[in-house]
């Protein structure tokens, strides 16, 4: 069946494309300041080259965080250049977090090719991640108003580590019983692990663009709620998404026994006993996915994602923003929560 993209989706894609084009030269320039070998690993992680440095034509991902940084500056009435600086810093931090996440999770592939640690080794991948983090801090520190920007990034990084720690600990907890992971705990984890950096992207763009503290705080709040919605949509795609679109195997999150929102929501229903047995057995993934859907896990996840987008939009409505950029920002929110569903 041919799916015709909605106007909102087309608009959201246009926003991502525009912002990537604005940020890419500055991001390439920043990575070019790294040690050549480390810079090659960084370029590989962005999808710009193969192992050995041979250039390839690749987008390097959607660029959600860099788009939010650019729009944060523009929505606050600041110059696009301020958003570009914020975007480079946030994209470097995001890349750093992915390099380390892949090592912690033991993931061998990302975007249909070997992860950095598989391609170059664990030690080099850790080193590349550390270099990206240091480069991000240096990029912000050198910008006008850099001290305040570094403080914003520091808070977001602390939250990101908090969320990552909770996510790792969730893996050891049981599917049912007094110690099982509750949906509310998952939402808090997602806000920290995913939402903190999305909120930081918007807030950094606004702060470097000269926005008052109230606007910076509102945009940070909107980004955090977007982050929860974004993560939950990822969870839905991780079970029911089309592998040709997502680049992940069918029922991939179930195979990896991830405690995702649809699973946790379904475990809060009368189907919990049978579902826990299937999850523990880890064999009939088709039946497991069907039972999660029958128990309302998928619909509960999509409701929560849409609710979070509504909350994010309310935060945007609470402060004065430039009309054009604010419209692009809302189009991007709609696109991200509706992608490939």
XYZ file of N, CA and C in Angstrom, residues 72-262:
573
model
N 14.698 27.053 18.225
C 14.671 27.729 19.522
C 15.186 29.149 19.417
N 16.284 29.328 18.676
C 16.826 30.674 18.489
C 15.886 31.535 17.657
N 15.396 30.980 16.556
C 14.534 31.762 15.657
C 13.200 32.096 16.315
N 12.640 31.155 17.061
C 11.355 31.401 17.727
C 11.471 32.482 18.792
N 12.662 32.580 19.386
C 12.879 33.604 20.409
C 13.276 34.944 19.806
N 13.315 35.024 18.466
C 13.662 36.275 17.814
C 15.146 36.489 17.636
N 15.961 35.471 17.893
C 17.402 35.582 17.746
C 17.856 35.193 16.352
N 19.128 35.395 16.054
C 19.650 35.055 14.727
C 19.803 33.546 14.560
N 19.687 33.095 13.333
C 19.863 31.675 13.041
C 21.256 31.202 13.443
N 22.254 32.097 13.338
C 23.631 31.729 13.684
C 23.746 31.299 15.143
N 22.975 31.920 16.031
C 22.998 31.529 17.440
C 22.465 30.111 17.597
N 21.409 29.814 16.846
C 20.863 28.462 16.882
C 21.824 27.447 16.301
N 22.620 27.864 15.311
C 23.587 26.955 14.711
C 24.652 26.546 15.719
N 25.139 27.492 16.492
C 26.127 27.175 17.531
C 25.546 26.194 18.545
N 24.325 26.453 18.973
C 23.662 25.546 19.914
C 23.462 24.172 19.286
N 23.089 24.158 18.006
C 22.840 22.894 17.309
C 24.095 22.051 17.222
N 25.222 22.677 16.913
C 26.487 21.939 16.827
C 26.814 21.302 18.180
N 26.692 22.081 19.249
C 27.001 21.550 20.580
C 26.091 20.379 20.945
N 24.801 20.538 20.709
C 23.851 19.482 21.082
C 24.050 18.242 20.209
N 24.319 18.438 18.931
C 24.530 17.285 18.049
C 25.794 16.530 18.433
N 26.825 17.231 18.850
C 28.045 16.581 19.326
C 27.770 15.766 20.592
N 26.995 16.331 21.500
C 26.649 15.605 22.729
C 25.791 14.386 22.416
N 24.849 14.552 21.495
C 24.010 13.420 21.110
C 24.856 12.294 20.526
N 25.788 12.650 19.647
C 26.660 11.637 19.055
C 27.511 10.959 20.129
N 28.022 11.730 21.064
C 28.781 11.173 22.182
C 27.944 10.166 22.967
N 26.695 10.527 23.242
C 25.835 9.633 24.032
C 25.524 8.348 23.270
N 25.356 8.437 21.957
C 25.069 7.236 21.168
C 26.268 6.297 21.129
N 27.478 6.853 20.991
C 28.666 6.009 20.988
C 28.763 5.205 22.284
N 28.529 5.875 23.410
C 28.623 5.192 24.697
C 27.422 4.268 24.925
N 26.240 4.689 24.508
C 25.047 3.834 24.642
C 25.227 2.518 23.897
N 25.759 2.589 22.685
C 25.936 1.374 21.887
C 26.882 0.401 22.574
N 27.899 0.931 23.238
C 28.822 0.068 23.973
C 28.120 -0.559 25.175
N 27.400 0.254 25.945
C 26.705 -0.250 27.138
C 25.648 -1.285 26.784
N 24.941 -1.050 25.678
C 23.867 -1.956 25.278
C 24.367 -3.141 24.450
N 25.623 -3.088 24.019
C 26.146 -4.151 23.170
C 25.539 -4.175 21.785
N 25.051 -3.025 21.315
C 24.400 -2.975 19.997
C 25.452 -3.025 18.892
N 25.351 -3.999 17.980
C 26.354 -4.116 16.920
C 26.080 -3.228 15.705
N 24.842 -2.766 15.541
C 24.484 -2.015 14.333
C 23.695 -0.760 14.689
N 23.895 0.268 13.864
C 23.108 1.506 13.946
C 22.986 2.049 12.530
N 21.766 2.379 12.140
C 21.491 2.875 10.781
C 22.040 1.925 9.718
N 21.788 0.648 9.940
C 22.092 -0.419 8.972
C 23.591 -0.619 8.701
N 24.441 -0.245 9.637
C 25.849 -0.571 9.488
C 26.477 -0.691 10.870
N 27.707 -1.263 10.967
C 28.304 -1.497 12.284
C 28.423 -0.209 13.101
N 28.170 -0.332 14.398
C 28.376 0.798 15.295
C 29.876 1.098 15.391
N 30.209 2.236 15.968
C 31.614 2.651 16.017
C 32.466 1.649 16.785
N 31.942 1.128 17.887
C 32.755 0.197 18.671
C 32.982 -1.118 17.940
N 32.021 -1.522 17.113
C 32.218 -2.726 16.309
C 33.194 -2.479 15.157
N 33.157 -1.280 14.610
C 33.997 -0.954 13.459
C 35.436 -0.622 13.853
N 35.620 0.030 15.013
C 36.940 0.507 15.396
C 37.477 -0.111 16.687
N 36.596 -0.693 17.494
C 37.000 -1.224 18.789
C 36.389 -0.419 19.923
N 36.252 -1.071 21.080
C 35.599 -0.417 22.227
C 36.394 0.773 22.740
N 37.702 0.591 22.954
C 38.519 1.691 23.460
C 38.493 2.910 22.564
N 38.733 2.741 21.269
C 38.661 3.903 20.377
C 37.295 4.574 20.371
N 36.217 3.784 20.465
C 34.876 4.375 20.467
C 34.649 5.215 21.718
N 35.133 4.741 22.859
C 35.040 5.529 24.101
C 35.807 6.835 23.937
N 37.004 6.737 23.371
C 37.827 7.930 23.164
C 37.117 8.925 22.241
N 36.522 8.430 21.153
C 35.806 9.313 20.234
C 34.632 9.985 20.933
N 33.905 9.234 21.758
C 32.800 9.824 22.505
C 33.276 10.912 23.443
N 34.367 10.654 24.152
C 34.917 11.667 25.062
C 35.330 12.923 24.299
N 35.922 12.725 23.120
C 36.355 13.871 22.316
C 35.170 14.707 21.850
N 34.092 14.045 21.461
C 32.893 14.769 21.038
C 32.310 15.580 22.189
N 32.296 15.001 23.378
C 31.782 15.707 24.551
C 32.625 16.954 24.836
N 33.954 16.785 24.828
C 34.833 17.925 25.092
C 34.652 19.005 24.034
N 34.499 18.593 22.782
C 34.305 19.552 21.699
C 32.995 20.322 21.862
N 31.950 19.642 22.324
C 30.666 20.306 22.551
C 30.784 21.395 23.605
N 31.434 21.071 24.716
C 31.606 22.056 25.784
C 32.440 23.243 25.289
N 33.524 22.951 24.566
C 34.353 24.025 24.039
C 33.609 24.909 23.057
N 32.736 24.312 22.251
C 31.947 25.084 21.278
C 31.048 26.081 21.988
N 30.391 25.648 23.040
C 29.508 26.550 23.786
C 30.301 27.586 24.565
N 31.393 27.154 25.196
C 32.170 28.076 26.024
C 32.717 29.242 25.213
N 32.986 29.009 23.922
C 33.549 30.057 23.071
C 32.496 31.022 22.529
N 31.224 30.708 22.710
C 30.142 31.544 22.167
C 29.815 32.690 23.123
N 29.292 33.826 22.609
C 28.798 34.877 23.501
C 27.709 34.314 24.412
N 27.827 34.577 25.701
C 26.887 33.997 26.653
C 27.168 32.535 26.927
N 28.402 32.123 26.651
C 28.749 30.706 26.754
C 28.670 30.129 28.148
N 28.968 30.929 29.167
C 28.954 30.405 30.529
C 27.566 29.901 30.918
N 26.546 30.708 30.613
C 25.182 30.277 30.908
C 24.776 29.078 30.073
N 25.236 29.041 28.828
C 24.914 27.913 27.951
C 25.528 26.626 28.467
N 26.769 26.703 28.942
C 27.417 25.514 29.495
C 26.669 25.023 30.732
N 26.149 25.951 31.526
C 25.357 25.529 32.699
C 24.100 24.780 32.263
N 23.422 25.287 31.239
C 22.232 24.585 30.724
C 22.594 23.181 30.251
N 23.699 23.072 29.532
C 24.124 21.769 29.036
C 24.492 20.844 30.185
N 25.124 21.388 31.208
C 25.514 20.572 32.361
C 24.303 19.946 33.052
N 23.250 20.739 33.221
C 22.026 20.210 33.839
C 21.435 19.094 32.977
N 21.388 19.327 31.672
C 20.826 18.317 30.769
C 21.649 17.031 30.798
N 22.972 17.158 30.844
C 23.825 15.968 30.878
C 23.642 15.192 32.175
N 23.481 15.912 33.284
C 23.209 15.233 34.550
C 21.916 14.439 34.491
N 20.893 15.031 33.877
C 19.618 14.330 33.725
C 19.748 13.138 32.778
N 20.523 13.320 31.703
C 20.714 12.236 30.742
C 21.357 11.027 31.423
N 22.381 11.274 32.233
C 23.044 10.179 32.954
C 22.072 9.523 33.929
N 21.269 10.343 34.604
C 20.243 9.817 35.522
C 19.306 8.866 34.782
N 18.818 9.311 33.625
C 17.905 8.484 32.845
C 18.554 7.218 32.328
N 19.797 7.321 31.886
C 20.507 6.144 31.389
C 20.723 5.135 32.513
N 21.039 5.624 33.716
C 21.221 4.727 34.854
C 19.922 3.990 35.178
N 18.812 4.729 35.192
C 17.520 4.080 35.453
C 17.207 3.039 34.385
N 17.472 3.380 33.126
C 17.180 2.456 32.031
C 17.976 1.155 32.180
N 19.252 1.274 32.543
C 20.073 0.082 32.748
C 19.560 -0.745 33.927
N 19.137 -0.084 34.989
C 18.625 -0.798 36.159
C 17.286 -1.472 35.883
N 16.484 -0.866 35.010
C 15.187 -1.476 34.667
C 15.363 -2.891 34.118
N 16.460 -3.122 33.407
C 16.665 -4.422 32.756
C 16.715 -5.562 33.767
N 17.167 -5.268 35.001
C 17.307 -6.319 36.010
C 16.040 -6.521 36.841
N 15.044 -5.679 36.637
C 13.828 -5.793 37.453
C 12.825 -6.749 36.808
N 11.964 -7.385 37.597
C 11.043 -8.400 37.069
C 9.919 -7.781 36.249
N 9.255 -8.627 35.454
C 8.123 -8.182 34.643
C 6.896 -7.889 35.497
N 6.712 -8.635 36.555
C 5.543 -8.456 37.426
C 5.986 -8.475 38.884
N 5.039 -8.183 39.776
C 5.325 -8.205 41.207
C 5.641 -6.826 41.748
N 5.931 -6.745 43.056
C 6.138 -5.444 43.709
C 7.291 -4.627 43.127
N 8.283 -5.295 42.540
C 9.463 -4.597 42.046
C 9.413 -4.290 40.549
N 8.271 -4.581 39.896
C 8.253 -4.368 38.446
C 8.201 -2.867 38.121
N 8.643 -2.524 36.945
C 8.732 -1.119 36.519
C 7.344 -0.594 36.178
N 6.992 0.518 36.789
C 5.687 1.140 36.528
C 5.777 2.123 35.360
N 4.657 2.324 34.641
C 4.689 3.305 33.552
C 5.151 4.693 33.991
N 4.797 5.111 35.208
C 5.216 6.434 35.682
C 6.737 6.516 35.823
N 7.347 5.418 36.280
C 8.807 5.389 36.374
C 9.436 5.478 34.985
N 8.807 4.806 34.052
C 9.317 4.838 32.681
C 9.238 6.254 32.110
N 8.125 6.938 32.354
C 7.990 8.305 31.841
C 9.081 9.205 32.409
N 9.383 9.044 33.703
C 10.445 9.850 34.317
C 11.799 9.528 33.696
N 12.040 8.234 33.449
C 13.298 7.834 32.809
C 13.417 8.444 31.422
N 12.334 8.377 30.636
C 12.357 8.895 29.272
C 12.553 10.410 29.256
N 11.957 11.097 30.223
C 12.141 12.549 30.273
C 13.601 12.888 30.510
N 14.258 12.110 31.357
C 15.671 12.365 31.618
C 16.543 11.917 30.440
N 16.380 10.674 30.016
C 17.287 10.096 29.010
C 17.121 10.732 27.633
N 15.886 10.979 27.229
C 15.623 11.522 25.897
C 15.196 12.984 25.949
N 14.300 13.314 26.868
C 13.739 14.656 26.909
C 14.725 15.734 27.316
N 15.678 15.399 28.187
C 16.589 16.428 28.685
C 17.374 17.076 27.553
N 17.852 16.276 26.613
C 18.652 16.832 25.531
C 17.796 17.559 24.493
N 16.558 17.091 24.283
C 15.663 17.824 23.378
C 15.289 19.176 23.987
N 14.995 19.176 25.280
C 14.704 20.441 25.955
C 15.909 21.369 25.942
N 17.082 20.774 26.150
C 18.314 21.564 26.144
C 18.551 22.190 24.773
N 18.252 21.454 23.708
C 18.439 21.988 22.360
C 17.615 23.255 22.160
N 16.329 23.184 22.490
C 15.472 24.362 22.365
C 15.944 25.493 23.272
N 16.267 25.146 24.521
C 16.662 26.159 25.492
C 17.984 26.819 25.113
N 18.944 26.037 24.639
C 20.234 26.609 24.241
C 20.076 27.566 23.071
N 19.292 27.154 22.077
C 19.067 28.041 20.948
C 18.458 29.353 21.395
N 17.455 29.263 22.270
C 16.799 30.481 22.761
C 17.744 31.332 23.594
N 18.516 30.675 24.475
C 19.422 31.418 25.356
C 20.501 32.141 24.548
N 21.117 31.453 23.592
C 22.143 32.093 22.775
C 21.537 33.133 21.846
N 20.224 33.001 21.577
C 19.521 33.991 20.771
C 19.037 35.189 21.555
N 19.335 35.224 22.859
C 19.001 36.383 23.678
C 17.634 36.360 24.329
N 16.995 35.193 24.414
C 15.659 35.106 25.009
C 15.715 35.314 26.521
N 14.634 35.862 27.115
C 14.580 36.003 28.569
C 14.459 34.641 29.242
N 14.775 34.554 30.545
C 14.763 33.275 31.254
C 13.434 32.533 31.172
N 12.314 33.258 31.208
C 11.011 32.603 31.154
C 10.793 31.864 29.838
N 11.232 32.470 28.751
C 11.101 31.818 27.441
C 12.023 30.608 27.351
N 13.248 30.743 27.855
C 14.195 29.620 27.858
C 13.613 28.446 28.637
N 13.036 28.735 29.816
C 12.470 27.669 30.641
C 11.274 27.002 29.966
N 10.423 27.801 29.310
C 9.244 27.239 28.634
C 9.648 26.333 27.483
N 10.660 26.741 26.733
C 11.118 25.915 25.621
C 11.787 24.635 26.126
N 12.515 24.742 27.213
C 13.099 23.534 27.811
C 11.999 22.561 28.217
N 10.934 23.095 28.820
C 9.814 22.246 29.251
C 9.144 21.582 28.042
N 8.935 22.354 26.992
C 8.315 21.795 25.782
C 9.169 20.681 25.203
N 10.481 20.885 25.155
C 11.369 19.870 24.613
C 11.393 18.601 25.437
N 11.284 18.730 26.732
C 11.271 17.546 27.594
C 9.996 16.718 27.365
N 8.867 17.395 27.226
C 7.634 16.652 26.944
C 7.687 16.027 25.553
N 8.259 16.761 24.592
C 8.468 16.172 23.272
C 9.336 14.927 23.382
N 10.357 14.968 24.228
C 11.256 13.832 24.380
C 10.547 12.578 24.844
N 9.616 12.729 25.789
C 8.856 11.569 26.252
C 8.012 11.014 25.109
N 7.344 11.915 24.382
C 6.530 11.476 23.241
C 7.400 10.800 22.190
N 8.538 11.384 21.896
C 9.466 10.851 20.898
C 9.918 9.443 21.284
N 10.267 9.263 22.572
C 10.730 7.955 23.038
C 9.617 6.916 22.965
N 8.409 7.308 23.333
C 7.293 6.363 23.297
C 6.961 5.961 21.863
N 7.023 6.906 20.936
C 6.816 6.549 19.528
C 7.905 5.581 19.065
N 9.138 5.810 19.492
C 10.211 4.866 19.196
C 9.884 3.470 19.737
N 9.287 3.434 20.924
C 8.906 2.151 21.525
C 7.872 1.428 20.668
N 6.904 2.171 20.175
C 5.871 1.572 19.318
C 6.508 1.040 18.037
N 7.390 1.836 17.448
C 8.064 1.406 16.224
C 8.984 0.222 16.480
N 9.536 0.148 17.689
C 10.433 -0.945 18.029
C 9.739 -2.291 18.111
N 8.409 -2.282 18.237
C 7.641 -3.540 18.257
C 6.902 -3.743 16.949
N 6.234 -2.699 16.463
C 5.352 -2.846 15.300
C 5.848 -2.127 14.041
N 6.985 -1.464 14.106
C 7.460 -0.692 12.965
C 7.888 -1.565 11.795
N 7.851 -0.984 10.609
C 8.276 -1.658 9.392
C 9.807 -1.638 9.332
N 10.469 -2.799 9.326
C 11.939 -2.829 9.304
C 12.535 -2.053 8.133
N 11.825 -2.015 7.008
C 12.331 -1.288 5.843
C 12.399 0.212 6.115
N 11.582 0.682 7.051
C 11.547 2.104 7.393
C 12.411 2.397 8.608
N 12.290 1.553 9.644
C 12.982 1.816 10.906
C 14.434 1.367 10.901
N 14.777 0.408 10.030
C 16.123 -0.147 10.035
C 16.355 -1.124 11.167
N 15.276 -1.479 11.883
C 15.380 -2.426 12.994
C 14.617 -3.699 12.649
N 15.016 -4.852 13.194
C 14.283 -6.088 12.904
C 12.880 -6.045 13.491
N 11.943 -6.760 12.873
C 10.585 -6.824 13.382
C 10.598 -7.375 14.801
N 9.792 -6.760 15.665
C 9.721 -7.142 17.080
C 11.080 -7.011 17.774
N 11.923 -6.098 17.275
C 13.283 -5.987 17.794
C 13.349 -5.732 19.285
N 12.523 -4.829 19.814
C 12.575 -4.517 21.244
C 12.119 -5.692 22.097
N 11.211 -6.518 21.564
C 10.784 -7.707 22.307
C 11.913 -8.731 22.352
N 12.620 -8.881 21.253
C 13.751 -9.820 21.218
C 14.818 -9.424 22.231
N 14.977 -8.125 22.414
C 15.975 -7.634 23.358
C 15.415 -7.494 24.774
N 14.147 -7.873 24.943
C 13.472 -7.854 26.258
C 13.510 -6.465 26.900
N 13.320 -5.448 26.085
C 13.314 -4.081 26.604
C 11.988 -3.787 27.300
N 12.076 -3.101 28.407
C 10.883 -2.691 29.144
C 10.421 -1.344 28.591
N 9.679 -1.410 27.518
C 9.211 -0.206 26.844
C 7.798 0.142 27.304
N 7.351 1.354 26.934
C 6.067 1.829 27.453
C 4.886 0.938 27.064
N 4.759 0.491 25.804
C 3.614 -0.371 25.474
C 3.585 -1.650 26.311
